[in-house]
Amino acid sequence: MNAMHRATEPAQAARSAQSASSAQSMEQWTWPPRYDETYRPPAGQAHWFPHRETMPAEQRDEAILARIREVMAYAWDHAPFYRRKWEEAGIHPSAIRDLADFEKVPVVRKEELRADQAAHEPFGSYLAVDPSEVKHVNGTSGTTGRPTAFGISERDWRSVANAHARVMWGMGIRETDTVLVASPLSLYWGSWGAYTGAERLGARVFPFGAGTPGQTARTVMWMKQMGVTVFYGTPSYALHLAEVAADEGVDPADLGLRKLFFSGEPGASVPTIRGRIEAAFGAEVYDSGSMAEVSPWMHLGAANHEPGVFAWQDLVYTEVCDPVDHHRVDYGREGTPVYTTLERTSQPMIRLLSNDLTRWEAPSADRGRTYPFLPQGIYGRIDDMFTVRGENVYPSAIDDVVMAAEGYGGEHRIVISRKSTMDTLAVQVEHRGVAESTLDGWARAIEDKLRRALGVGAHVVPVEYKTFDRTEFKARRVIDDRDLLRRLGSGS
Amino acid sequence: MNAMHRATEPAQAARSAQSASSAQSMEQWTWPPRYDETYRPPAGQAHWFPHRETMPAEQRDEAILARIREVMAYAWDHAPFYRRKWEEAGIHPSAIRDLADFEKVPVVRKEELRADQAAHEPFGSYLAVDPSEVKHVNGTSGTTGRPTAFGISERDWRSVANAHARVMWGMGIRETDTVLVASPLSLYWGSWGAYTGAERLGARVFPFGAGTPGQTARTVMWMKQMGVTVFYGTPSYALHLAEVAADEGVDPADLGLRKLFFSGEPGASVPTIRGRIEAAFGAEVYDSGSMAEVSPWMHLGAANHEPGVFAWQDLVYTEVCDPVDHHRVDYGREGTPVYTTLERTSQPMIRLLSNDLTRWEAPSADRGRTYPFLPQGIYGRIDDMFTVRGENVYPSAIDDVVMAAEGYGGEHRIVISRKSTMDTLAVQVEHRGVAESTLDGWARAIEDKLRRALGVGAHVVPVEYKTFDRTEFKARRVIDDRDLLRRLGSGS
């Protein structure tokens, strides 16, 4: 089945006959969502849905406002969780007259979802379809505490696949690509989203997964044998894979990758991590991803080979907000994203507070898509931030400095301790190929750069290459010795 | 989307208007395969395709002969591997005038596929579609040697999903079930087949997978939380899961399973293993599966709650053959299955020699389906068979005896050694709850039963509970000390 071009020309002709300025003309944007599963743009076309992606942002905002009202009315009618919450706040969907009004809708916290699900098993009272319509189960992949289950209708599963195909198309992935899914295929929606997106896009999909003992060396062998051209996984795992390939005598740059795209942790928008991946594989790097709860999680996704992600507002409406009052901050400012799904019917998320951190910029037609832009992607979580002697420090800022050092060995650990009443920050950094006699100077040079980047001093301790375990999923590098319980809990 | 009943009545009305005796009336049986993806029988109906499953076997054989000729003509035209092989043997598809003629077609050995794939990367010259049509990659999951890749077109992927939905329907799995896929989701087609089949059937699918550290305890927790009603995995893993559940203070019978279905290794048709699983979970057990190469691998599948599997001949034509001359043995006899896919277009398998072992019985309308029946399923591989003092011994026969013993601790190992010129067979058996003073008698009683079952004596050595590792996939219990290289290679 060569499906390229099929049904494309008539659809486009029909579209151009409509008014490009009306919200109705947005390609396949309906409530509830309905997608033509046979649609695929011509391979040479940059945008999956050109109008939807390039229309003036203000026009899109009007359409988004209308959609938000529909989504809220739907949730009011079908999801007791939302009705209860909004009644308590004295807000009715009909009261939302503009996007500023929407900022008054109280945010949803992840703890609320977890508690609601415990009280209304298994999918919570924010399930807005009959339980018999739930056809796919995913969930949070945390290893402690009560997991949160995602109950997904067939309609939502397909909407997510369609949305992901569209964003991956924007990354330049095409039918002729072979996409390796190299994250665990289990609860984690990251892997399934990449899988269904690649399938919907018409690429060849190779869901090899990750996380079982010895799998990484086999991944290298299969990548070579299968001619994989696109990698999906975490940045940490891509770096680990490059190391394993080298150990197996394979130059990662010879694996033939064209592109790698990432989610699950910061990194693909962190210049040094990004640079290391590009250099190792000789391929383009694309960042993507927000939270599994708000799938299509690729609604934050790069469409150009550069750091940063677009907020594909017609998939999930993203507001970068003040972490305290949950109102939008101005473009140019830092805040925490608050997400509202615009195409989900089974477990709609309406103003879900991420507690992640980002900075956003105003839409600009110059970027090729008229979406707000997050130039550093998601660079941390408010929870991950720690304070050392009054300065707020994000682990990703340390990663950025340390991994840029010549002679960096591939892993490091960040150790926060308290000596009497004074917090100290130490970074244990693997070195490789650094002469013993110059190690001291090497460490001092990194310390200088850290002081400039963080505003506080950090002690750099060189350690041998391969001192630390590599991860096949998300990196956990921070050891906070100030909290004994936390240290015991993490097994460090 | 409640799809139950949709499109069913009109389709059935149309069918009953046709002659039930003609091959054309077989529900959705075409070459190349075409399925109505919206079709689903009424929940109360036992058969997915009643006519196809209950027609007189001779009539079906006529249709199969016609299909074999089509499949062979297709392979002759599109797959150089087959044309070369058949030209060498002096056989042309047009020469096949009855199913006895078909027995003259030379068998394909797995080594041939591997060698052909090495010479014609990546999918071999038995790929019968343009490589651009390959949209899914699976493969053999062995950890040593060159893996064999499965290159699957979208058409074949859907045909397999449709076939699996049909066989799972025969097991009594319905839209209202939640199906846990508890085998690794990576190369292994077993997991993907169960996944796509459950999805196509309209059940709720929970692809949790298996094989990552600590996953089994989390599986227990999620099964409870999600109300899983159907389990898919290996028999070994189900038993391991039951043990882990008990360790976690959960009675496996309280997990709420209705059914478990299995593939990947013998067990679900081995009475004691089957009995242990039924007893632990208080649920029905169904056997299924042949080889990934001949997917839809569920073409051997139980449709009643009893040991044994049907050979769903209209999906994959199975001949149980003499292992030497590859001609069919009479019904009632033991032999090795030779498989021919009747719906695969991307990598058709035509007379693939399995080297597995089974015994088959003639079709009988009394069983509810007019397919040949394999009352003990696949009970071993010719390669797994070993000879001790002139007697052929299959590991599954030892498993059957040992696992039936009161006080069996959950695992055992089979050790074959040579003392001077004499082969000896020892079985190390974990015991649990057996009083120390009675252990000797316990071991002697198992030895007696083994001698009767195998025809040779075996030495039973009781060992402590949890001496041996549990597997999350397929059990490997045989240690052959006679072959030092093999012992070193397997790390035992």
PDB file of N, CA, C and O in Angstrom, chain A residues 1 122-123 131 133-137 146-147 149 154 157 175 185-187 192 195 199 202 204-208 212 215 222 225-226, chain B residues 1 122-123 131 133-137 146-147 149 157 175 185-187 192 195 199 202 204-208 211-212 215 222 225-226:
ATOM      1  N   MET A   1       0.836  -1.202   0.000  1.00  0.00           N
ATOM      2  CA  MET A   1       0.000   0.000   0.000  1.00  0.00           C
ATOM      3  C   MET A   1       0.870   1.252   0.000  1.00  0.00           C
ATOM      4  O   MET A   1       1.370   1.654   1.035  1.00  0.00           O
ATOM      5  N   PRO A 122     -11.434   2.601  38.527  1.00  0.00           N
ATOM      6  CA  PRO A 122      -9.981   2.765  38.433  1.00  0.00           C
ATOM      7  C   PRO A 122      -9.554   4.048  37.716  1.00  0.00           C
ATOM      8  O   PRO A 122      -8.371   4.386  37.782  1.00  0.00           O
ATOM      9  N   PHE A 123     -10.475   4.783  37.067  1.00  0.00           N
ATOM     10  CA  PHE A 123     -10.013   5.882  36.215  1.00  0.00           C
ATOM     11  C   PHE A 123     -10.358   7.268  36.740  1.00  0.00           C
ATOM     12  O   PHE A 123     -10.054   8.270  36.101  1.00  0.00           O
ATOM     13  N   PRO A 131     -17.061   3.799  31.157  1.00  0.00           N
ATOM     14  CA  PRO A 131     -15.858   2.960  31.312  1.00  0.00           C
ATOM     15  C   PRO A 131     -15.716   1.902  30.218  1.00  0.00           C
ATOM     16  O   PRO A 131     -14.604   1.518  29.867  1.00  0.00           O
ATOM     17  N   GLU A 133     -15.972   2.269  27.247  1.00  0.00           N
ATOM     18  CA  GLU A 133     -15.308   2.856  26.077  1.00  0.00           C
ATOM     19  C   GLU A 133     -13.795   2.951  26.240  1.00  0.00           C
ATOM     20  O   GLU A 133     -13.090   3.267  25.286  1.00  0.00           O
ATOM     21  N   VAL A 134     -13.305   2.696  27.448  1.00  0.00           N
ATOM     22  CA  VAL A 134     -11.846   2.743  27.652  1.00  0.00           C
ATOM     23  C   VAL A 134     -11.239   1.491  27.028  1.00  0.00           C
ATOM     24  O   VAL A 134     -11.552   0.376  27.449  1.00  0.00           O
ATOM     25  N   LYS A 135     -10.395   1.685  26.041  1.00  0.00           N
ATOM     26  CA  LYS A 135      -9.854   0.548  25.296  1.00  0.00           C
ATOM     27  C   LYS A 135      -8.344   0.405  25.434  1.00  0.00           C
ATOM     28  O   LYS A 135      -7.779  -0.593  24.991  1.00  0.00           O
ATOM     29  N   HIS A 136      -7.691   1.385  26.010  1.00  0.00           N
ATOM     30  CA  HIS A 136      -6.251   1.304  26.222  1.00  0.00           C
ATOM     31  C   HIS A 136      -5.945   1.783  27.631  1.00  0.00           C
ATOM     32  O   HIS A 136      -6.540   2.753  28.089  1.00  0.00           O
ATOM     33  N   VAL A 137      -5.008   1.107  28.288  1.00  0.00           N
ATOM     34  CA  VAL A 137      -4.575   1.528  29.611  1.00  0.00           C
ATOM     35  C   VAL A 137      -3.089   1.844  29.569  1.00  0.00           C
ATOM     36  O   VAL A 137      -2.285   1.030  29.129  1.00  0.00           O
ATOM     37  N   ARG A 146       0.958   5.233  44.831  1.00  0.00           N
ATOM     38  CA  ARG A 146      -0.135   4.745  44.008  1.00  0.00           C
ATOM     39  C   ARG A 146       0.031   5.281  42.588  1.00  0.00           C
ATOM     40  O   ARG A 146       0.091   6.485  42.374  1.00  0.00           O
ATOM     41  N   PRO A 147       0.096   4.391  41.614  1.00  0.00           N
ATOM     42  CA  PRO A 147       0.242   4.891  40.241  1.00  0.00           C
ATOM     43  C   PRO A 147      -1.061   5.519  39.766  1.00  0.00           C
ATOM     44  O   PRO A 147      -2.128   5.237  40.291  1.00  0.00           O
ATOM     45  N   ALA A 149      -3.615   5.890  36.630  1.00  0.00           N
ATOM     46  CA  ALA A 149      -3.945   5.165  35.404  1.00  0.00           C
ATOM     47  C   ALA A 149      -4.530   6.109  34.368  1.00  0.00           C
ATOM     48  O   ALA A 149      -5.298   7.002  34.702  1.00  0.00           O
ATOM     49  N   GLU A 154     -10.889   4.631  22.319  1.00  0.00           N
ATOM     50  CA  GLU A 154     -10.348   4.420  20.971  1.00  0.00           C
ATOM     51  C   GLU A 154     -10.246   5.761  20.239  1.00  0.00           C
ATOM     52  O   GLU A 154      -9.283   6.022  19.530  1.00  0.00           O
ATOM     53  N   TRP A 157      -7.209   7.593  21.514  1.00  0.00           N
ATOM     54  CA  TRP A 157      -6.004   6.894  21.060  1.00  0.00           C
ATOM     55  C   TRP A 157      -5.676   7.300  19.624  1.00  0.00           C
ATOM     56  O   TRP A 157      -4.532   7.586  19.283  1.00  0.00           O
ATOM     57  N   GLU A 175       7.565   8.887   5.431  1.00  0.00           N
ATOM     58  CA  GLU A 175       7.213   7.477   5.206  1.00  0.00           C
ATOM     59  C   GLU A 175       8.424   6.599   4.952  1.00  0.00           C
ATOM     60  O   GLU A 175       8.405   5.402   5.236  1.00  0.00           O
ATOM     61  N   LEU A 185       8.393  -0.097  26.475  1.00  0.00           N
ATOM     62  CA  LEU A 185       7.007  -0.224  26.011  1.00  0.00           C
ATOM     63  C   LEU A 185       6.226  -0.924  27.108  1.00  0.00           C
ATOM     64  O   LEU A 185       6.115  -2.143  27.144  1.00  0.00           O
ATOM     65  N   SER A 186       5.710  -0.105  28.002  1.00  0.00           N
ATOM     66  CA  SER A 186       4.938  -0.630  29.125  1.00  0.00           C
ATOM     67  C   SER A 186       3.911   0.443  29.457  1.00  0.00           C
ATOM     68  O   SER A 186       3.136   0.831  28.587  1.00  0.00           O
ATOM     69  N   LEU A 187       3.917   0.971  30.679  1.00  0.00           N
ATOM     70  CA  LEU A 187       2.979   2.026  31.038  1.00  0.00           C
ATOM     71  C   LEU A 187       3.265   3.343  30.328  1.00  0.00           C
ATOM     72  O   LEU A 187       2.352   4.144  30.091  1.00  0.00           O
ATOM     73  N   TRP A 192       4.551   4.705  23.542  1.00  0.00           N
ATOM     74  CA  TRP A 192       3.353   4.405  22.745  1.00  0.00           C
ATOM     75  C   TRP A 192       2.992   5.566  21.845  1.00  0.00           C
ATOM     76  O   TRP A 192       2.490   5.371  20.729  1.00  0.00           O
ATOM     77  N   TYR A 195       5.289   5.441  18.977  1.00  0.00           N
ATOM     78  CA  TYR A 195       4.935   4.268  18.176  1.00  0.00           C
ATOM     79  C   TYR A 195       3.708   4.533  17.306  1.00  0.00           C
ATOM     80  O   TYR A 195       3.736   4.329  16.093  1.00  0.00           O
ATOM     81  N   GLU A 199       3.515   5.054  13.186  1.00  0.00           N
ATOM     82  CA  GLU A 199       2.641   4.163  12.424  1.00  0.00           C
ATOM     83  C   GLU A 199       1.656   4.998  11.584  1.00  0.00           C
ATOM     84  O   GLU A 199       1.490   4.758  10.389  1.00  0.00           O
ATOM     85  N   GLY A 202       3.020   6.640   8.591  1.00  0.00           N
ATOM     86  CA  GLY A 202       3.342   5.740   7.485  1.00  0.00           C
ATOM     87  C   GLY A 202       4.798   5.351   7.440  1.00  0.00           C
ATOM     88  O   GLY A 202       5.256   4.725   6.478  1.00  0.00           O
ATOM     89  N   ARG A 204       8.180   3.227   8.753  1.00  0.00           N
ATOM     90  CA  ARG A 204       8.414   1.869   9.246  1.00  0.00           C
ATOM     91  C   ARG A 204       8.752   1.976  10.724  1.00  0.00           C
ATOM     92  O   ARG A 204       9.636   2.744  11.103  1.00  0.00           O
ATOM     93  N   VAL A 205       8.051   1.232  11.554  1.00  0.00           N
ATOM     94  CA  VAL A 205       8.248   1.391  12.990  1.00  0.00           C
ATOM     95  C   VAL A 205       8.866   0.131  13.576  1.00  0.00           C
ATOM     96  O   VAL A 205       8.481  -0.990  13.248  1.00  0.00           O
ATOM     97  N   PHE A 206       9.855   0.355  14.437  1.00  0.00           N
ATOM     98  CA  PHE A 206      10.622  -0.733  15.032  1.00  0.00           C
ATOM     99  C   PHE A 206      10.597  -0.539  16.549  1.00  0.00           C
ATOM    100  O   PHE A 206      11.459   0.117  17.126  1.00  0.00           O
ATOM    101  N   PRO A 207       9.586  -1.090  17.214  1.00  0.00           N
ATOM    102  CA  PRO A 207       9.407  -0.850  18.650  1.00  0.00           C
ATOM    103  C   PRO A 207      10.267  -1.797  19.474  1.00  0.00           C
ATOM    104  O   PRO A 207       9.776  -2.748  20.063  1.00  0.00           O
ATOM    105  N   PHE A 208      11.550  -1.534  19.529  1.00  0.00           N
ATOM    106  CA  PHE A 208      12.476  -2.431  20.217  1.00  0.00           C
ATOM    107  C   PHE A 208      12.404  -2.259  21.725  1.00  0.00           C
ATOM    108  O   PHE A 208      12.722  -3.167  22.489  1.00  0.00           O
ATOM    109  N   THR A 212      15.500  -3.876  29.437  1.00  0.00           N
ATOM    110  CA  THR A 212      15.776  -5.240  29.884  1.00  0.00           C
ATOM    111  C   THR A 212      17.285  -5.479  29.829  1.00  0.00           C
ATOM    112  O   THR A 212      17.980  -4.864  29.024  1.00  0.00           O
ATOM    113  N   GLN A 215      19.974  -5.261  26.738  1.00  0.00           N
ATOM    114  CA  GLN A 215      19.248  -4.849  25.544  1.00  0.00           C
ATOM    115  C   GLN A 215      19.997  -3.822  24.706  1.00  0.00           C
ATOM    116  O   GLN A 215      19.836  -3.779  23.484  1.00  0.00           O
ATOM    117  N   TRP A 222      20.827  -4.270  16.036  1.00  0.00           N
ATOM    118  CA  TRP A 222      19.607  -4.175  15.238  1.00  0.00           C
ATOM    119  C   TRP A 222      19.537  -2.867  14.461  1.00  0.00           C
ATOM    120  O   TRP A 222      18.997  -2.827  13.355  1.00  0.00           O
ATOM    121  N   GLN A 225      21.504  -3.475  11.445  1.00  0.00           N
ATOM    122  CA  GLN A 225      20.912  -4.466  10.553  1.00  0.00           C
ATOM    123  C   GLN A 225      19.648  -3.944   9.868  1.00  0.00           C
ATOM    124  O   GLN A 225      19.379  -4.277   8.718  1.00  0.00           O
ATOM    125  N   MET A 226      18.887  -3.113  10.569  1.00  0.00           N
ATOM    126  CA  MET A 226      17.592  -2.662  10.055  1.00  0.00           C
ATOM    127  C   MET A 226      17.644  -1.320   9.346  1.00  0.00           C
ATOM    128  O   MET A 226      16.645  -0.866   8.823  1.00  0.00           O
TER     129      MET A 226
ATOM    130  N   MET B   1     -17.410   5.092  21.545  1.00  0.00           N
ATOM    131  CA  MET B   1     -17.793   4.265  20.415  1.00  0.00           C
ATOM    132  C   MET B   1     -18.139   2.856  20.883  1.00  0.00           C
ATOM    133  O   MET B   1     -17.266   2.039  21.112  1.00  0.00           O
ATOM    134  N   PRO B 122      17.708  -6.273   4.340  1.00  0.00           N
ATOM    135  CA  PRO B 122      17.578  -6.836   5.686  1.00  0.00           C
ATOM    136  C   PRO B 122      16.498  -7.915   5.794  1.00  0.00           C
ATOM    137  O   PRO B 122      16.461  -8.596   6.805  1.00  0.00           O
ATOM    138  N   PHE B 123      15.638  -8.081   4.771  1.00  0.00           N
ATOM    139  CA  PHE B 123      14.484  -8.967   4.976  1.00  0.00           C
ATOM    140  C   PHE B 123      14.527 -10.255   4.170  1.00  0.00           C
ATOM    141  O   PHE B 123      13.607 -11.061   4.242  1.00  0.00           O
ATOM    142  N   PRO B 131      10.260  -3.319  -0.504  1.00  0.00           N
ATOM    143  CA  PRO B 131      10.705  -2.997   0.868  1.00  0.00           C
ATOM    144  C   PRO B 131      10.005  -1.760   1.443  1.00  0.00           C
ATOM    145  O   PRO B 131       9.801  -1.677   2.661  1.00  0.00           O
ATOM    146  N   GLU B 133       7.072  -1.121   1.441  1.00  0.00           N
ATOM    147  CA  GLU B 133       5.788  -1.512   2.033  1.00  0.00           C
ATOM    148  C   GLU B 133       5.936  -2.123   3.419  1.00  0.00           C
ATOM    149  O   GLU B 133       4.943  -2.356   4.103  1.00  0.00           O
ATOM    150  N   VAL B 134       7.171  -2.408   3.821  1.00  0.00           N
ATOM    151  CA  VAL B 134       7.381  -2.972   5.168  1.00  0.00           C
ATOM    152  C   VAL B 134       7.203  -1.858   6.181  1.00  0.00           C
ATOM    153  O   VAL B 134       7.948  -0.876   6.176  1.00  0.00           O
ATOM    154  N   LYS B 135       6.215  -1.992   7.054  1.00  0.00           N
ATOM    155  CA  LYS B 135       5.879  -0.917   7.990  1.00  0.00           C
ATOM    156  C   LYS B 135       6.075  -1.316   9.446  1.00  0.00           C
ATOM    157  O   LYS B 135       5.996  -0.471  10.342  1.00  0.00           O
ATOM    158  N   HIS B 136       6.309  -2.581   9.702  1.00  0.00           N
ATOM    159  CA  HIS B 136       6.554  -3.040  11.065  1.00  0.00           C
ATOM    160  C   HIS B 136       7.734  -3.991  11.050  1.00  0.00           C
ATOM    161  O   HIS B 136       7.855  -4.800  10.140  1.00  0.00           O
ATOM    162  N   VAL B 137       8.586  -3.879  12.062  1.00  0.00           N
ATOM    163  CA  VAL B 137       9.712  -4.793  12.195  1.00  0.00           C
ATOM    164  C   VAL B 137       9.587  -5.539  13.516  1.00  0.00           C
ATOM    165  O   VAL B 137       9.442  -4.926  14.575  1.00  0.00           O
ATOM    166  N   ARG B 146      22.994 -14.451  14.583  1.00  0.00           N
ATOM    167  CA  ARG B 146      22.355 -13.428  13.785  1.00  0.00           C
ATOM    168  C   ARG B 146      20.851 -13.539  13.951  1.00  0.00           C
ATOM    169  O   ARG B 146      20.262 -14.585  13.703  1.00  0.00           O
ATOM    170  N   PRO B 147      20.201 -12.462  14.393  1.00  0.00           N
ATOM    171  CA  PRO B 147      18.756 -12.543  14.543  1.00  0.00           C
ATOM    172  C   PRO B 147      18.078 -12.548  13.165  1.00  0.00           C
ATOM    173  O   PRO B 147      18.655 -12.093  12.189  1.00  0.00           O
ATOM    174  N   ALA B 149      14.971 -11.130  11.002  1.00  0.00           N
ATOM    175  CA  ALA B 149      14.032 -10.003  11.045  1.00  0.00           C
ATOM    176  C   ALA B 149      12.737 -10.364  10.337  1.00  0.00           C
ATOM    177  O   ALA B 149      12.757 -11.022   9.301  1.00  0.00           O
ATOM    178  N   TRP B 157       0.059  -6.988   8.809  1.00  0.00           N
ATOM    179  CA  TRP B 157      -0.131  -6.613  10.226  1.00  0.00           C
ATOM    180  C   TRP B 157      -1.611  -6.662  10.582  1.00  0.00           C
ATOM    181  O   TRP B 157      -2.008  -7.180  11.622  1.00  0.00           O
ATOM    182  N   GLU B 175     -15.381  -8.027  24.277  1.00  0.00           N
ATOM    183  CA  GLU B 175     -15.148  -6.582  24.399  1.00  0.00           C
ATOM    184  C   GLU B 175     -15.083  -6.103  25.840  1.00  0.00           C
ATOM    185  O   GLU B 175     -14.442  -5.105  26.148  1.00  0.00           O
ATOM    186  N   LEU B 185       7.459  -6.529  25.301  1.00  0.00           N
ATOM    187  CA  LEU B 185       7.042  -5.835  24.080  1.00  0.00           C
ATOM    188  C   LEU B 185       8.290  -5.290  23.413  1.00  0.00           C
ATOM    189  O   LEU B 185       8.717  -4.167  23.677  1.00  0.00           O
ATOM    190  N   SER B 186       8.873  -6.135  22.598  1.00  0.00           N
ATOM    191  CA  SER B 186      10.084  -5.746  21.886  1.00  0.00           C
ATOM    192  C   SER B 186      10.036  -6.489  20.553  1.00  0.00           C
ATOM    193  O   SER B 186       9.080  -6.315  19.799  1.00  0.00           O
ATOM    194  N   LEU B 187      11.019  -7.321  20.265  1.00  0.00           N
ATOM    195  CA  LEU B 187      11.007  -8.079  19.020  1.00  0.00           C
ATOM    196  C   LEU B 187       9.918  -9.140  18.987  1.00  0.00           C
ATOM    197  O   LEU B 187       9.423  -9.497  17.919  1.00  0.00           O
ATOM    198  N   TRP B 192       3.059  -8.755  20.564  1.00  0.00           N
ATOM    199  CA  TRP B 192       2.384  -7.858  19.615  1.00  0.00           C
ATOM    200  C   TRP B 192       1.148  -8.515  19.015  1.00  0.00           C
ATOM    201  O   TRP B 192       0.155  -7.852  18.742  1.00  0.00           O
ATOM    202  N   TYR B 195      -1.478  -8.273  21.575  1.00  0.00           N
ATOM    203  CA  TYR B 195      -1.870  -6.868  21.675  1.00  0.00           C
ATOM    204  C   TYR B 195      -2.795  -6.445  20.534  1.00  0.00           C
ATOM    205  O   TYR B 195      -3.877  -5.910  20.763  1.00  0.00           O
ATOM    206  N   GLU B 199      -6.857  -5.626  20.673  1.00  0.00           N
ATOM    207  CA  GLU B 199      -7.300  -4.314  20.191  1.00  0.00           C
ATOM    208  C   GLU B 199      -8.381  -4.500  19.117  1.00  0.00           C
ATOM    209  O   GLU B 199      -9.429  -3.870  19.150  1.00  0.00           O
ATOM    210  N   GLY B 202     -11.726  -5.509  20.268  1.00  0.00           N
ATOM    211  CA  GLY B 202     -12.467  -4.472  20.973  1.00  0.00           C
ATOM    212  C   GLY B 202     -12.362  -4.581  22.478  1.00  0.00           C
ATOM    213  O   GLY B 202     -13.056  -3.867  23.201  1.00  0.00           O
ATOM    214  N   ARG B 204     -10.392  -4.157  26.162  1.00  0.00           N
ATOM    215  CA  ARG B 204      -9.497  -3.150  26.725  1.00  0.00           C
ATOM    216  C   ARG B 204      -8.115  -3.794  26.829  1.00  0.00           C
ATOM    217  O   ARG B 204      -7.992  -4.881  27.400  1.00  0.00           O
ATOM    218  N   VAL B 205      -7.108  -3.141  26.306  1.00  0.00           N
ATOM    219  CA  VAL B 205      -5.796  -3.774  26.277  1.00  0.00           C
ATOM    220  C   VAL B 205      -4.823  -3.012  27.170  1.00  0.00           C
ATOM    221  O   VAL B 205      -4.784  -1.786  27.183  1.00  0.00           O
ATOM    222  N   PHE B 206      -4.074  -3.799  27.950  1.00  0.00           N
ATOM    223  CA  PHE B 206      -3.153  -3.242  28.932  1.00  0.00           C
ATOM    224  C   PHE B 206      -1.777  -3.870  28.672  1.00  0.00           C
ATOM    225  O   PHE B 206      -1.427  -4.901  29.243  1.00  0.00           O
ATOM    226  N   PRO B 207      -0.983  -3.239  27.799  1.00  0.00           N
ATOM    227  CA  PRO B 207       0.294  -3.824  27.405  1.00  0.00           C
ATOM    228  C   PRO B 207       1.385  -3.493  28.412  1.00  0.00           C
ATOM    229  O   PRO B 207       2.247  -2.656  28.156  1.00  0.00           O
ATOM    230  N   PHE B 208       1.371  -4.181  29.525  1.00  0.00           N
ATOM    231  CA  PHE B 208       2.326  -3.862  30.593  1.00  0.00           C
ATOM    232  C   PHE B 208       3.700  -4.450  30.309  1.00  0.00           C
ATOM    233  O   PHE B 208       4.720  -3.954  30.780  1.00  0.00           O
ATOM    234  N   GLY B 211       9.834  -8.341  32.042  1.00  0.00           N
ATOM    235  CA  GLY B 211      11.260  -8.495  31.807  1.00  0.00           C
ATOM    236  C   GLY B 211      12.143  -7.405  32.371  1.00  0.00           C
ATOM    237  O   GLY B 211      13.356  -7.567  32.401  1.00  0.00           O
ATOM    238  N   THR B 212      11.560  -6.275  32.821  1.00  0.00           N
ATOM    239  CA  THR B 212      12.431  -5.273  33.429  1.00  0.00           C
ATOM    240  C   THR B 212      12.473  -5.516  34.942  1.00  0.00           C
ATOM    241  O   THR B 212      11.518  -6.036  35.516  1.00  0.00           O
ATOM    242  N   GLN B 215       9.516  -5.644  37.781  1.00  0.00           N
ATOM    243  CA  GLN B 215       8.239  -5.429  37.104  1.00  0.00           C
ATOM    244  C   GLN B 215       7.128  -6.350  37.600  1.00  0.00           C
ATOM    245  O   GLN B 215       5.952  -5.971  37.585  1.00  0.00           O
ATOM    246  N   TRP B 222      -0.924  -3.621  39.551  1.00  0.00           N
ATOM    247  CA  TRP B 222      -1.729  -3.075  38.455  1.00  0.00           C
ATOM    248  C   TRP B 222      -2.887  -3.991  38.077  1.00  0.00           C
ATOM    249  O   TRP B 222      -3.954  -3.523  37.699  1.00  0.00           O
ATOM    250  N   GLN B 225      -5.497  -3.185  40.486  1.00  0.00           N
ATOM    251  CA  GLN B 225      -6.034  -1.834  40.333  1.00  0.00           C
ATOM    252  C   GLN B 225      -6.874  -1.704  39.052  1.00  0.00           C
ATOM    253  O   GLN B 225      -7.859  -0.975  39.019  1.00  0.00           O
ATOM    254  N   MET B 226      -6.488  -2.421  37.994  1.00  0.00           N
ATOM    255  CA  MET B 226      -7.144  -2.239  36.691  1.00  0.00           C
ATOM    256  C   MET B 226      -8.260  -3.243  36.426  1.00  0.00           C
ATOM    257  O   MET B 226      -8.922  -3.163  35.410  1.00  0.00           O
TER     258      MET B 226
END
